[in-house]
Structure formats: structure tokens, C-alpha cells
């Protein structure tokens, strides 16, 4: 955090970072163009994966950008795999900005980075106090759409443009004070034998429906 850099491992993540010109240094087992060539023993020391990667990239954190397009808000999401999956889905379904609550898991958690499949480099991610962020979004004309397991209208009936979709905590859902700030509520109809969906899966379905004409 102090140096504003983070680590990615593997060819795919490194290439995605390079596309956005965010790679500061490359450490490799065999690439002569890398900044540092190291032995397998050294790579085993610095790699965080069970099967070591052939390369590691030291990447600059992406600078925050202006909020544009549809927005995904994450309220106290705790599982880094869910966060990474939602980052990937946000890019896939044209949600330009993610706003993470202050108590949401770090987007630079290694599991989140891997689960994003490199899409962390292709989306605007902000970390904010959600009450303040939602107030700003409303000033910009956004409709705040909260999510609930059973209540609210079906996602196909909510606005398609300039919406901010809120996904809550995996176990508890949205904080009551955040829920109270929502303009509308939506849910995904489920088989009665299934109580709920994984947060990453639910978020992907909802963003798809918003993006789908």
C-alpha cells in the first residue's frame, strides 16, 4: 500500500497488466527480457503458489477514474474469490466501476486477483464509505438498486442504464442503513428448495440481466 504496487503471478495475469502498461518489474525463470532472471529455488521462495509460476510481475496499482456507466457496489463482501469473480463479471457485462465498502476484502488479495483472471486491470475500482458514495451517485442521477433473496421486483423490470447495483455480504446481505438508501429492490426468482445463491453467481446473473437488451 505504501509503494502503491502489488504482485501478480503467471503469464496470463502478467500479459493483462502489460496491456494496461501497469508492470513495473518482471521476475522470471527463463525470459531474457525480464528485469530479473532467478533460479527455481529463488522463485520457490518468493512465489505464493503451490506450483511456482515461471514469472512474477510487480505491478502499479491502477489510478482511480471518474465514475461512468453502470456501477456495482459491494457491501462488506468477505470472500476474495467472490470479489475476483464479480470483477470479472463486471467487465464482461459492462459495469464500468466497482465501489467497495471500507470493510470489503482487499481487491489486491492474491485470491481476488487470480479469480478476476486479469480483469482487475480493466475496471475502475474505488474504495469508499458507502453512505457518502451513494449520496454522490444520487446527485449524479443514478438509481440505487439493492438486492434481496426474496423481496423486490424482478431484475428485468429495473432500469437498464445509470444504475448502481448493490451486492451485500455473503451471510448477512446488505447493512440495514445501506438498504434504506436504495431506491428500488430486486431479487432473482429461485426454486423453493434453494435458499440463496453464491454472491459471485448472483451478481453475475443480475449484471447480465441489466446488460441484456
C-alpha positions as protocol buffer text, in pm:
chain_id: "A"
residue {
  index: 1
  type: UNK
  ca { x: 0 y: 0 z: 0 }
}
residue {
  index: 2
  type: UNK
  ca { x: 283 y: 240 z: 79 }
}
residue {
  index: 3
  type: UNK
  ca { x: 457 y: 176 z: -252 }
}
residue {
  index: 4
  type: UNK
  ca { x: 128 y: 151 z: -448 }
}
residue {
  index: 5
  type: UNK
  ca { x: 237 y: -178 z: -609 }
}
residue {
  index: 6
  type: UNK
  ca { x: 121 y: -539 z: -594 }
}
residue {
  index: 7
  type: UNK
  ca { x: 226 y: -882 z: -722 }
}
residue {
  index: 8
  type: UNK
  ca { x: 76 y: -1096 z: -997 }
}
residue {
  index: 9
  type: UNK
  ca { x: 192 y: -1445 z: -1088 }
}
residue {
  index: 10
  type: UNK
  ca { x: 174 y: -1626 z: -1421 }
}
residue {
  index: 11
  type: UNK
  ca { x: 181 y: -1541 z: -1790 }
}
residue {
  index: 12
  type: UNK
  ca { x: -189 y: -1457 z: -1827 }
}
residue {
  index: 13
  type: UNK
  ca { x: -209 y: -1205 z: -1543 }
}
residue {
  index: 14
  type: UNK
  ca { x: 121 y: -1051 z: -1647 }
}
residue {
  index: 15
  type: UNK
  ca { x: 2 y: -1004 z: -2005 }
}
residue {
  index: 16
  type: UNK
  ca { x: -322 y: -841 z: -1889 }
}
residue {
  index: 17
  type: UNK
  ca { x: -121 y: -599 z: -1673 }
}
residue {
  index: 18
  type: UNK
  ca { x: 113 y: -524 z: -1962 }
}
residue {
  index: 19
  type: UNK
  ca { x: -183 y: -433 z: -2184 }
}
residue {
  index: 20
  type: UNK
  ca { x: -261 y: -151 z: -1940 }
}
residue {
  index: 21
  type: UNK
  ca { x: 106 y: -51 z: -1902 }
}
residue {
  index: 22
  type: UNK
  ca { x: 99 y: -124 z: -1529 }
}
residue {
  index: 23
  type: UNK
  ca { x: 400 y: -356 z: -1500 }
}
residue {
  index: 24
  type: UNK
  ca { x: 690 y: -206 z: -1309 }
}
residue {
  index: 25
  type: UNK
  ca { x: 927 y: -505 z: -1299 }
}
residue {
  index: 26
  type: UNK
  ca { x: 928 y: -868 z: -1415 }
}
residue {
  index: 27
  type: UNK
  ca { x: 1096 y: -1157 z: -1237 }
}
residue {
  index: 28
  type: UNK
  ca { x: 1135 y: -1470 z: -1450 }
}
residue {
  index: 29
  type: UNK
  ca { x: 1287 y: -1816 z: -1463 }
}
residue {
  index: 30
  type: UNK
  ca { x: 1364 y: -1805 z: -1833 }
}
residue {
  index: 31
  type: UNK
  ca { x: 1270 y: -1478 z: -2006 }
}
residue {
  index: 32
  type: UNK
  ca { x: 1589 y: -1296 z: -2104 }
}
residue {
  index: 33
  type: UNK
  ca { x: 1394 y: -971 z: -2139 }
}
residue {
  index: 34
  type: UNK
  ca { x: 1282 y: -978 z: -1775 }
}
residue {
  index: 35
  type: UNK
  ca { x: 1423 y: -732 z: -1523 }
}
residue {
  index: 36
  type: UNK
  ca { x: 1545 y: -1019 z: -1306 }
}
residue {
  index: 37
  type: UNK
  ca { x: 1633 y: -1376 z: -1401 }
}
residue {
  index: 38
  type: UNK
  ca { x: 1620 y: -1604 z: -1098 }
}
residue {
  index: 39
  type: UNK
  ca { x: 1671 y: -1971 z: -1020 }
}
residue {
  index: 40
  type: UNK
  ca { x: 1390 y: -2213 z: -945 }
}
residue {
  index: 41
  type: UNK
  ca { x: 1496 y: -2213 z: -580 }
}
residue {
  index: 42
  type: UNK
  ca { x: 1458 y: -1835 z: -555 }
}
residue {
  index: 43
  type: UNK
  ca { x: 1122 y: -1843 z: -733 }
}
residue {
  index: 44
  type: UNK
  ca { x: 1002 y: -2102 z: -483 }
}
residue {
  index: 45
  type: UNK
  ca { x: 1093 y: -1860 z: -203 }
}
residue {
  index: 46
  type: UNK
  ca { x: 903 y: -1565 z: -349 }
}
residue {
  index: 47
  type: UNK
  ca { x: 608 y: -1739 z: -517 }
}
residue {
  index: 48
  type: UNK
  ca { x: 287 y: -1774 z: -316 }
}
residue {
  index: 49
  type: UNK
  ca { x: 151 y: -2059 z: -526 }
}
residue {
  index: 50
  type: UNK
  ca { x: 194 y: -2431 z: -463 }
}
residue {
  index: 51
  type: UNK
  ca { x: 313 y: -2483 z: -820 }
}
residue {
  index: 52
  type: UNK
  ca { x: 553 y: -2198 z: -886 }
}
residue {
  index: 53
  type: UNK
  ca { x: 498 y: -1966 z: -1179 }
}
residue {
  index: 54
  type: UNK
  ca { x: 754 y: -1905 z: -1449 }
}
residue {
  index: 55
  type: UNK
  ca { x: 716 y: -1530 z: -1399 }
}
residue {
  index: 56
  type: UNK
  ca { x: 608 y: -1273 z: -1142 }
}
residue {
  index: 57
  type: UNK
  ca { x: 512 y: -915 z: -1218 }
}
residue {
  index: 58
  type: UNK
  ca { x: 542 y: -618 z: -982 }
}
residue {
  index: 59
  type: UNK
  ca { x: 251 y: -400 z: -1093 }
}
residue {
  index: 60
  type: UNK
  ca { x: 146 y: -45 z: -1019 }
}
residue {
  index: 61
  type: UNK
  ca { x: -199 y: -4 z: -864 }
}
residue {
  index: 62
  type: UNK
  ca { x: -440 y: 137 z: -1118 }
}
residue {
  index: 63
  type: UNK
  ca { x: -535 y: 501 z: -1057 }
}
residue {
  index: 64
  type: UNK
  ca { x: -895 y: 578 z: -973 }
}
residue {
  index: 65
  type: UNK
  ca { x: -1104 y: 722 z: -1255 }
}
residue {
  index: 66
  type: UNK
  ca { x: -1428 y: 916 z: -1283 }
}
residue {
  index: 67
  type: UNK
  ca { x: -1746 y: 715 z: -1230 }
}
residue {
  index: 68
  type: UNK
  ca { x: -1911 y: 632 z: -1562 }
}
residue {
  index: 69
  type: UNK
  ca { x: -2165 y: 381 z: -1685 }
}
residue {
  index: 70
  type: UNK
  ca { x: -2338 y: 130 z: -1461 }
}
residue {
  index: 71
  type: UNK
  ca { x: -2188 y: 72 z: -1116 }
}
residue {
  index: 72
  type: UNK
  ca { x: -2154 y: -234 z: -893 }
}
residue {
  index: 73
  type: UNK
  ca { x: -2146 y: -162 z: -518 }
}
residue {
  index: 74
  type: UNK
  ca { x: -2015 y: -429 z: -281 }
}
residue {
  index: 75
  type: UNK
  ca { x: -2127 y: -401 z: 81 }
}
residue {
  index: 76
  type: UNK
  ca { x: -1898 y: -592 z: 318 }
}
residue {
  index: 77
  type: UNK
  ca { x: -1810 y: -873 z: 76 }
}
residue {
  index: 78
  type: UNK
  ca { x: -1565 y: -1103 z: 256 }
}
residue {
  index: 79
  type: UNK
  ca { x: -1464 y: -1383 z: 18 }
}
residue {
  index: 80
  type: UNK
  ca { x: -1176 y: -1280 z: -213 }
}
residue {
  index: 81
  type: UNK
  ca { x: -1283 y: -1541 z: -469 }
}
residue {
  index: 82
  type: UNK
  ca { x: -1628 y: -1381 z: -485 }
}
residue {
  index: 83
  type: UNK
  ca { x: -1471 y: -1038 z: -529 }
}
residue {
  index: 84
  type: UNK
  ca { x: -1248 y: -1160 z: -812 }
}
residue {
  index: 85
  type: UNK
  ca { x: -1541 y: -1332 z: -981 }
}
residue {
  index: 86
  type: UNK
  ca { x: -1752 y: -1016 z: -959 }
}
residue {
  index: 87
  type: UNK
  ca { x: -1471 y: -804 z: -1102 }
}
residue {
  index: 88
  type: UNK
  ca { x: -1452 y: -1043 z: -1397 }
}
residue {
  index: 89
  type: UNK
  ca { x: -1830 y: -1038 z: -1446 }
}
residue {
  index: 90
  type: UNK
  ca { x: -1844 y: -659 z: -1418 }
}
residue {
  index: 91
  type: UNK
  ca { x: -1607 y: -627 z: -1712 }
}
residue {
  index: 92
  type: UNK
  ca { x: -1797 y: -893 z: -1907 }
}
residue {
  index: 93
  type: UNK
  ca { x: -2132 y: -718 z: -1859 }
}
residue {
  index: 94
  type: UNK
  ca { x: -2019 y: -357 z: -1898 }
}
residue {
  index: 95
  type: UNK
  ca { x: -2031 y: -235 z: -1540 }
}
residue {
  index: 96
  type: UNK
  ca { x: -1759 y: 30 z: -1561 }
}
residue {
  index: 97
  type: UNK
  ca { x: -1699 y: 99 z: -1191 }
}
residue {
  index: 98
  type: UNK
  ca { x: -1693 y: -106 z: -873 }
}
residue {
  index: 99
  type: UNK
  ca { x: -1732 y: 70 z: -539 }
}
residue {
  index: 100
  type: UNK
  ca { x: -1612 y: -138 z: -244 }
}
residue {
  index: 101
  type: UNK
  ca { x: -1717 y: -63 z: 111 }
}
residue {
  index: 102
  type: UNK
  ca { x: -1436 y: 5 z: 357 }
}
residue {
  index: 103
  type: UNK
  ca { x: -1494 y: -338 z: 515 }
}
residue {
  index: 104
  type: UNK
  ca { x: -1493 y: -533 z: 187 }
}
residue {
  index: 105
  type: UNK
  ca { x: -1197 y: -766 z: 127 }
}
residue {
  index: 106
  type: UNK
  ca { x: -891 y: -609 z: -39 }
}
residue {
  index: 107
  type: UNK
  ca { x: -907 y: -617 z: -418 }
}
residue {
  index: 108
  type: UNK
  ca { x: -531 y: -685 z: -420 }
}
residue {
  index: 109
  type: UNK
  ca { x: -572 y: -1006 z: -222 }
}
residue {
  index: 110
  type: UNK
  ca { x: -393 y: -1271 z: -429 }
}
residue {
  index: 111
  type: UNK
  ca { x: -705 y: -1492 z: -447 }
}
residue {
  index: 112
  type: UNK
  ca { x: -913 y: -1198 z: -570 }
}
residue {
  index: 113
  type: UNK
  ca { x: -655 y: -1114 z: -836 }
}
residue {
  index: 114
  type: UNK
  ca { x: -643 y: -1473 z: -962 }
}
residue {
  index: 115
  type: UNK
  ca { x: -1022 y: -1509 z: -961 }
}
residue {
  index: 116
  type: UNK
  ca { x: -1054 y: -1189 z: -1165 }
}
residue {
  index: 117
  type: UNK
  ca { x: -849 y: -1356 z: -1443 }
}
residue {
  index: 118
  type: UNK
  ca { x: -671 y: -1026 z: -1501 }
}
residue {
  index: 119
  type: UNK
  ca { x: -990 y: -821 z: -1535 }
}
residue {
  index: 120
  type: UNK
  ca { x: -884 y: -621 z: -1229 }
}
residue {
  index: 121
  type: UNK
  ca { x: -676 y: -419 z: -1477 }
}
residue {
  index: 122
  type: UNK
  ca { x: -980 y: -339 z: -1691 }
}
residue {
  index: 123
  type: UNK
  ca { x: -1227 y: -184 z: -1449 }
}
residue {
  index: 124
  type: UNK
  ca { x: -1238 y: 125 z: -1227 }
}
residue {
  index: 125
  type: UNK
  ca { x: -1231 y: 21 z: -859 }
}
residue {
  index: 126
  type: UNK
  ca { x: -1296 y: 266 z: -576 }
}
residue {
  index: 127
  type: UNK
  ca { x: -1298 y: 203 z: -201 }
}
residue {
  index: 128
  type: UNK
  ca { x: -1539 y: 434 z: -21 }
}
residue {
  index: 129
  type: UNK
  ca { x: -1770 y: 491 z: 272 }
}
residue {
  index: 130
  type: UNK
  ca { x: -2087 y: 365 z: 105 }
}
residue {
  index: 131
  type: UNK
  ca { x: -2320 y: 624 z: 256 }
}
residue {
  index: 132
  type: UNK
  ca { x: -2109 y: 901 z: 104 }
}
residue {
  index: 133
  type: UNK
  ca { x: -2066 y: 715 z: -225 }
}
residue {
  index: 134
  type: UNK
  ca { x: -2440 y: 650 z: -264 }
}
residue {
  index: 135
  type: UNK
  ca { x: -2518 y: 1015 z: -188 }
}
residue {
  index: 136
  type: UNK
  ca { x: -2277 y: 1119 z: -465 }
}
residue {
  index: 137
  type: UNK
  ca { x: -2426 y: 868 z: -708 }
}
residue {
  index: 138
  type: UNK
  ca { x: -2775 y: 1001 z: -643 }
}
residue {
  index: 139
  type: UNK
  ca { x: -2651 y: 1354 z: -715 }
}
residue {
  index: 140
  type: UNK
  ca { x: -2522 y: 1218 z: -1048 }
}
residue {
  index: 141
  type: UNK
  ca { x: -2865 y: 1079 z: -1131 }
}
residue {
  index: 142
  type: UNK
  ca { x: -2805 y: 711 z: -1053 }
}
residue {
  index: 143
  type: UNK
  ca { x: -3081 y: 476 z: -941 }
}
residue {
  index: 144
  type: UNK
  ca { x: -2961 y: 268 z: -645 }
}
residue {
  index: 145
  type: UNK
  ca { x: -3087 y: -91 z: -675 }
}
residue {
  index: 146
  type: UNK
  ca { x: -3049 y: -313 z: -371 }
}
residue {
  index: 147
  type: UNK
  ca { x: -3063 y: -692 z: -372 }
}
residue {
  index: 148
  type: UNK
  ca { x: -3258 y: -926 z: -150 }
}
residue {
  index: 149
  type: UNK
  ca { x: -3307 y: -1302 z: -158 }
}
residue {
  index: 150
  type: UNK
  ca { x: -3686 y: -1282 z: -185 }
}
residue {
  index: 151
  type: UNK
  ca { x: -3817 y: -924 z: -190 }
}
residue {
  index: 152
  type: UNK
  ca { x: -3829 y: -662 z: -462 }
}
residue {
  index: 153
  type: UNK
  ca { x: -3916 y: -664 z: -830 }
}
residue {
  index: 154
  type: UNK
  ca { x: -3757 y: -898 z: -1080 }
}
residue {
  index: 155
  type: UNK
  ca { x: -3430 y: -772 z: -1225 }
}
residue {
  index: 156
  type: UNK
  ca { x: -3578 y: -745 z: -1575 }
}
residue {
  index: 157
  type: UNK
  ca { x: -3804 y: -466 z: -1453 }
}
residue {
  index: 158
  type: UNK
  ca { x: -3536 y: -235 z: -1312 }
}
residue {
  index: 159
  type: UNK
  ca { x: -3380 y: 46 z: -1520 }
}
residue {
  index: 160
  type: UNK
  ca { x: -3111 y: -62 z: -1766 }
}
residue {
  index: 161
  type: UNK
  ca { x: -2896 y: 250 z: -1760 }
}
residue {
  index: 162
  type: UNK
  ca { x: -2729 y: 460 z: -1493 }
}
residue {
  index: 163
  type: UNK
  ca { x: -2796 y: 217 z: -1213 }
}
residue {
  index: 164
  type: UNK
  ca { x: -2584 y: 124 z: -914 }
}
residue {
  index: 165
  type: UNK
  ca { x: -2644 y: -238 z: -814 }
}
residue {
  index: 166
  type: UNK
  ca { x: -2568 y: -329 z: -452 }
}
residue {
  index: 167
  type: UNK
  ca { x: -2449 y: -680 z: -357 }
}
residue {
  index: 168
  type: UNK
  ca { x: -2438 y: -747 z: 17 }
}
residue {
  index: 169
  type: UNK
  ca { x: -2238 y: -966 z: 249 }
}
residue {
  index: 170
  type: UNK
  ca { x: -2237 y: -1340 z: 175 }
}
residue {
  index: 171
  type: UNK
  ca { x: -2410 y: -1432 z: 500 }
}
residue {
  index: 172
  type: UNK
  ca { x: -2595 y: -1122 z: 616 }
}
residue {
  index: 173
  type: UNK
  ca { x: -2680 y: -936 z: 298 }
}
residue {
  index: 174
  type: UNK
  ca { x: -2673 y: -557 z: 290 }
}
residue {
  index: 175
  type: UNK
  ca { x: -2634 y: -346 z: 603 }
}
residue {
  index: 176
  type: UNK
  ca { x: -2976 y: -207 z: 705 }
}
residue {
  index: 177
  type: UNK
  ca { x: -2856 y: 153 z: 667 }
}
residue {
  index: 178
  type: UNK
  ca { x: -2739 y: 82 z: 311 }
}
residue {
  index: 179
  type: UNK
  ca { x: -3063 y: -98 z: 228 }
}
residue {
  index: 180
  type: UNK
  ca { x: -3254 y: 209 z: 347 }
}
residue {
  index: 181
  type: UNK
  ca { x: -3070 y: 424 z: 92 }
}
residue {
  index: 182
  type: UNK
  ca { x: -3177 y: 210 z: -205 }
}
residue {
  index: 183
  type: UNK
  ca { x: -3432 y: 349 z: -449 }
}
residue {
  index: 184
  type: UNK
  ca { x: -3551 y: 5 z: -557 }
}
residue {
  index: 185
  type: UNK
  ca { x: -3504 y: -359 z: -458 }
}
residue {
  index: 186
  type: UNK
  ca { x: -3463 y: -661 z: -682 }
}
residue {
  index: 187
  type: UNK
  ca { x: -3423 y: -1037 z: -650 }
}
residue {
  index: 188
  type: UNK
  ca { x: -3364 y: -1349 z: -857 }
}
residue {
  index: 189
  type: UNK
  ca { x: -3657 y: -1594 z: -854 }
}
residue {
  index: 190
  type: UNK
  ca { x: -3534 y: -1929 z: -721 }
}
residue {
  index: 191
  type: UNK
  ca { x: -3663 y: -2284 z: -685 }
}
residue {
  index: 192
  type: UNK
  ca { x: -3819 y: -2306 z: -339 }
}
residue {
  index: 193
  type: UNK
  ca { x: -3573 y: -2579 z: -243 }
}
residue {
  index: 194
  type: UNK
  ca { x: -3280 y: -2339 z: -288 }
}
residue {
  index: 195
  type: UNK
  ca { x: -3248 y: -2071 z: -22 }
}
residue {
  index: 196
  type: UNK
  ca { x: -2993 y: -1847 z: -194 }
}
residue {
  index: 197
  type: UNK
  ca { x: -2712 y: -1818 z: -448 }
}
residue {
  index: 198
  type: UNK
  ca { x: -2341 y: -1758 z: -406 }
}
residue {
  index: 199
  type: UNK
  ca { x: -2275 y: -1381 z: -411 }
}
residue {
  index: 200
  type: UNK
  ca { x: -2049 y: -1408 z: -715 }
}
residue {
  index: 201
  type: UNK
  ca { x: -2307 y: -1609 z: -910 }
}
residue {
  index: 202
  type: UNK
  ca { x: -2597 y: -1383 z: -809 }
}
residue {
  index: 203
  type: UNK
  ca { x: -2403 y: -1070 z: -903 }
}
residue {
  index: 204
  type: UNK
  ca { x: -2315 y: -1214 z: -1244 }
}
residue {
  index: 205
  type: UNK
  ca { x: -2679 y: -1304 z: -1319 }
}
residue {
  index: 206
  type: UNK
  ca { x: -2802 y: -960 z: -1215 }
}
residue {
  index: 207
  type: UNK
  ca { x: -2540 y: -774 z: -1416 }
}
residue {
  index: 208
  type: UNK
  ca { x: -2615 y: -991 z: -1720 }
}
residue {
  index: 209
  type: UNK
  ca { x: -2986 y: -911 z: -1695 }
}
residue {
  index: 210
  type: UNK
  ca { x: -2916 y: -538 z: -1667 }
}
residue {
  index: 211
  type: UNK
  ca { x: -2677 y: -550 z: -1963 }
}
residue {
  index: 212
  type: UNK
  ca { x: -2905 y: -772 z: -2173 }
}
residue {
  index: 213
  type: UNK
  ca { x: -3147 y: -589 z: -2404 }
}
